[in-house]
Amino acid sequence: MFTLQQIDDLHARLGKAKTLAQYVRALHAIGVEHYDSYLTDGHSEYFGKDGYKIVSPPVHDLLVIADVSQRESFLQHLRRHELGETGYMDMSRGLAESGIEKWSVDAVGMTMTFYDRAGNAMLVNRII
C-alpha cells in the first residue's frame, strides 16, 4: 500500500491548483481511493482498499471552524484562491471562517467536495 513519503513526494511535484488532476491521478495510481483534508490543522486522511488508512501530521496551527456555514463567503474565498490572490493559509483561514470543515477528494470519481461542520456538501467540483 501507499506511504506518507510517496504522498509527500507527489505533493511536492504536483500539489498545485494547475496540476490538481495529475496529482489526484498519481495518488490513485499508488492506491489512494479518496482523502479528506481538514482545515482545523491541515492534516489529511488517505484511504485505500480494504480499509487501509494513513493520516498525515498537522501542517499548521489550529484554526477555528465557524459553527454556521456561509456559502457566499466560502465561494468568495475559494474564488480568490483560484485566481492566485491568496496563498494556502489565507484560503484556509477564509474557508474556516466560512464554516468549511474539510474537503474530500474522490480519486476514483475525480471530484472534490467541500463540507461544512454539519456534514453538508457545500460544493462539488469535477476535477479535470
CSV table of C-alpha atoms in Angstrom, one decimal:
chain,number,residue,atom,x,y,z
A,1,MET,CA,0.0,0.0,0.0
A,2,PHE,CA,0.9,3.6,-0.2
A,3,THR,CA,3.1,5.6,2.3
A,4,LEU,CA,3.1,9.2,3.5
A,5,GLN,CA,6.5,9.5,1.8
A,6,GLN,CA,5.0,8.6,-1.5
A,7,ILE,CA,2.2,11.1,-1.0
A,8,ASP,CA,4.6,13.8,0.1
A,9,ASP,CA,6.8,13.2,-3.0
A,10,LEU,CA,3.7,13.5,-5.3
A,11,HIS,CA,2.5,16.6,-3.5
A,12,ALA,CA,5.9,18.3,-3.8
A,13,ARG,CA,5.8,17.7,-7.6
A,14,LEU,CA,2.1,18.1,-8.4
A,15,GLY,CA,0.3,19.6,-5.4
A,16,LYS,CA,-0.7,22.8,-7.1
A,17,ALA,CA,-4.0,24.1,-8.4
A,18,LYS,CA,-3.0,23.8,-12.0
A,19,THR,CA,-1.7,20.2,-11.7
A,20,LEU,CA,-4.5,19.0,-9.4
A,21,ALA,CA,-5.9,16.5,-11.9
A,22,GLN,CA,-2.4,15.0,-12.4
A,23,TYR,CA,-1.9,14.9,-8.6
A,24,VAL,CA,-5.1,13.1,-8.0
A,25,ARG,CA,-4.5,10.6,-10.8
A,26,ALA,CA,-1.0,10.0,-9.4
A,27,LEU,CA,-2.4,9.4,-5.9
A,28,HIS,CA,-4.9,6.9,-7.4
A,29,ALA,CA,-2.1,5.1,-9.2
A,30,ILE,CA,-0.4,4.4,-5.8
A,31,GLY,CA,-3.6,3.1,-4.3
A,32,VAL,CA,-5.3,6.2,-2.8
A,33,GLU,CA,-9.1,5.9,-3.4
A,34,HIS,CA,-10.0,9.1,-1.6
A,35,TYR,CA,-8.7,11.5,1.0
A,36,ASP,CA,-10.1,14.1,3.4
A,37,SER,CA,-8.1,17.3,4.3
A,38,TYR,CA,-9.2,19.1,7.5
A,39,LEU,CA,-9.0,22.9,7.8
A,40,THR,CA,-8.6,22.7,11.6
A,41,ASP,CA,-4.9,21.8,11.4
A,42,GLY,CA,-4.3,20.9,7.7
A,43,HIS,CA,-3.9,17.1,8.3
A,44,SER,CA,-5.2,14.7,5.8
A,45,GLU,CA,-6.5,11.2,6.0
A,46,TYR,CA,-5.9,8.9,3.0
A,47,PHE,CA,-7.9,5.8,2.3
A,48,GLY,CA,-7.2,2.8,0.1
A,49,LYS,CA,-8.6,-0.6,-0.5
A,50,ASP,CA,-9.7,-2.9,2.3
A,51,GLY,CA,-10.0,-0.1,4.9
A,52,TYR,CA,-6.3,0.9,4.6
A,53,LYS,CA,-5.8,4.4,6.0
A,54,ILE,CA,-2.9,6.6,6.9
A,55,VAL,CA,-3.0,10.1,8.5
A,56,SER,CA,-0.6,12.9,7.8
A,57,PRO,CA,0.6,15.1,10.6
A,58,PRO,CA,-0.8,18.6,11.1
A,59,VAL,CA,0.7,21.3,8.8
A,60,HIS,CA,-0.4,24.5,10.6
A,61,ASP,CA,-1.6,25.9,13.9
A,62,LEU,CA,-5.2,25.2,14.8
A,63,LEU,CA,-8.0,27.2,13.0
A,64,VAL,CA,-11.4,27.6,14.5
A,65,ILE,CA,-14.2,26.4,12.2
A,66,ALA,CA,-17.3,28.6,12.3
A,67,ASP,CA,-20.4,26.8,13.6
A,68,VAL,CA,-22.6,28.2,10.9
A,69,SER,CA,-21.6,27.9,7.3
A,70,GLN,CA,-21.7,30.9,5.0
A,71,ARG,CA,-21.9,29.7,1.4
A,72,GLU,CA,-21.3,33.0,-0.3
A,73,SER,CA,-18.3,33.9,1.9
A,74,PHE,CA,-16.9,30.4,1.3
A,75,LEU,CA,-17.2,30.8,-2.5
A,76,GLN,CA,-15.6,34.2,-2.5
A,77,HIS,CA,-12.5,32.9,-0.5
A,78,LEU,CA,-12.3,29.9,-2.9
A,79,ARG,CA,-12.5,32.1,-6.0
A,80,ARG,CA,-9.8,34.4,-4.7
A,81,HIS,CA,-7.5,31.4,-4.1
A,82,GLU,CA,-8.3,30.0,-7.6
A,83,LEU,CA,-7.3,33.4,-9.1
A,84,GLY,CA,-4.0,33.3,-7.2
A,85,GLU,CA,-4.9,36.2,-4.9
A,86,THR,CA,-4.4,34.2,-1.7
A,87,GLY,CA,-2.0,31.5,-0.5
A,88,TYR,CA,-2.9,28.2,1.2
A,89,MET,CA,-3.0,29.7,4.7
A,90,ASP,CA,-5.2,32.7,3.7
A,91,MET,CA,-7.5,30.4,1.9
A,92,SER,CA,-7.6,28.0,4.8
A,93,ARG,CA,-8.5,30.8,7.3
A,94,GLY,CA,-11.2,32.1,5.0
A,95,LEU,CA,-12.8,28.7,4.5
A,96,ALA,CA,-12.7,28.0,8.2
A,97,GLU,CA,-14.3,31.4,9.0
A,98,SER,CA,-16.9,30.5,6.4
A,99,GLY,CA,-17.7,27.2,8.2
A,100,ILE,CA,-15.9,24.8,6.0
A,101,GLU,CA,-14.5,21.8,7.9
A,102,LYS,CA,-12.9,19.8,5.2
A,103,TRP,CA,-12.6,19.0,1.6
A,104,SER,CA,-12.7,15.4,0.3
A,105,VAL,CA,-11.2,14.2,-2.9
A,106,ASP,CA,-12.5,11.1,-4.7
A,107,ALA,CA,-9.6,9.8,-6.7
A,108,VAL,CA,-11.8,7.3,-8.5
A,109,GLY,CA,-14.7,9.6,-9.4
A,110,MET,CA,-12.3,12.6,-9.8
A,111,THR,CA,-14.4,15.0,-7.7
A,112,MET,CA,-13.6,17.4,-4.8
A,113,THR,CA,-16.3,18.2,-2.3
A,114,PHE,CA,-16.2,20.8,0.4
A,115,TYR,CA,-18.2,20.1,3.6
A,116,ASP,CA,-19.3,22.3,6.5
A,117,ARG,CA,-19.3,21.2,10.1
A,118,ALA,CA,-22.8,19.7,9.8
A,119,GLY,CA,-21.6,17.4,7.0
A,120,ASN,CA,-23.4,19.3,4.3
A,121,ALA,CA,-21.8,19.3,0.9
A,122,MET,CA,-21.3,23.0,0.1
A,123,LEU,CA,-19.7,22.5,-3.3
A,124,VAL,CA,-18.9,19.5,-5.5
A,125,ASN,CA,-16.3,20.2,-8.2
A,126,ARG,CA,-15.3,17.8,-11.0
A,127,ILE,CA,-11.5,17.5,-11.3
A,128,ILE,CA,-10.5,17.9,-14.9
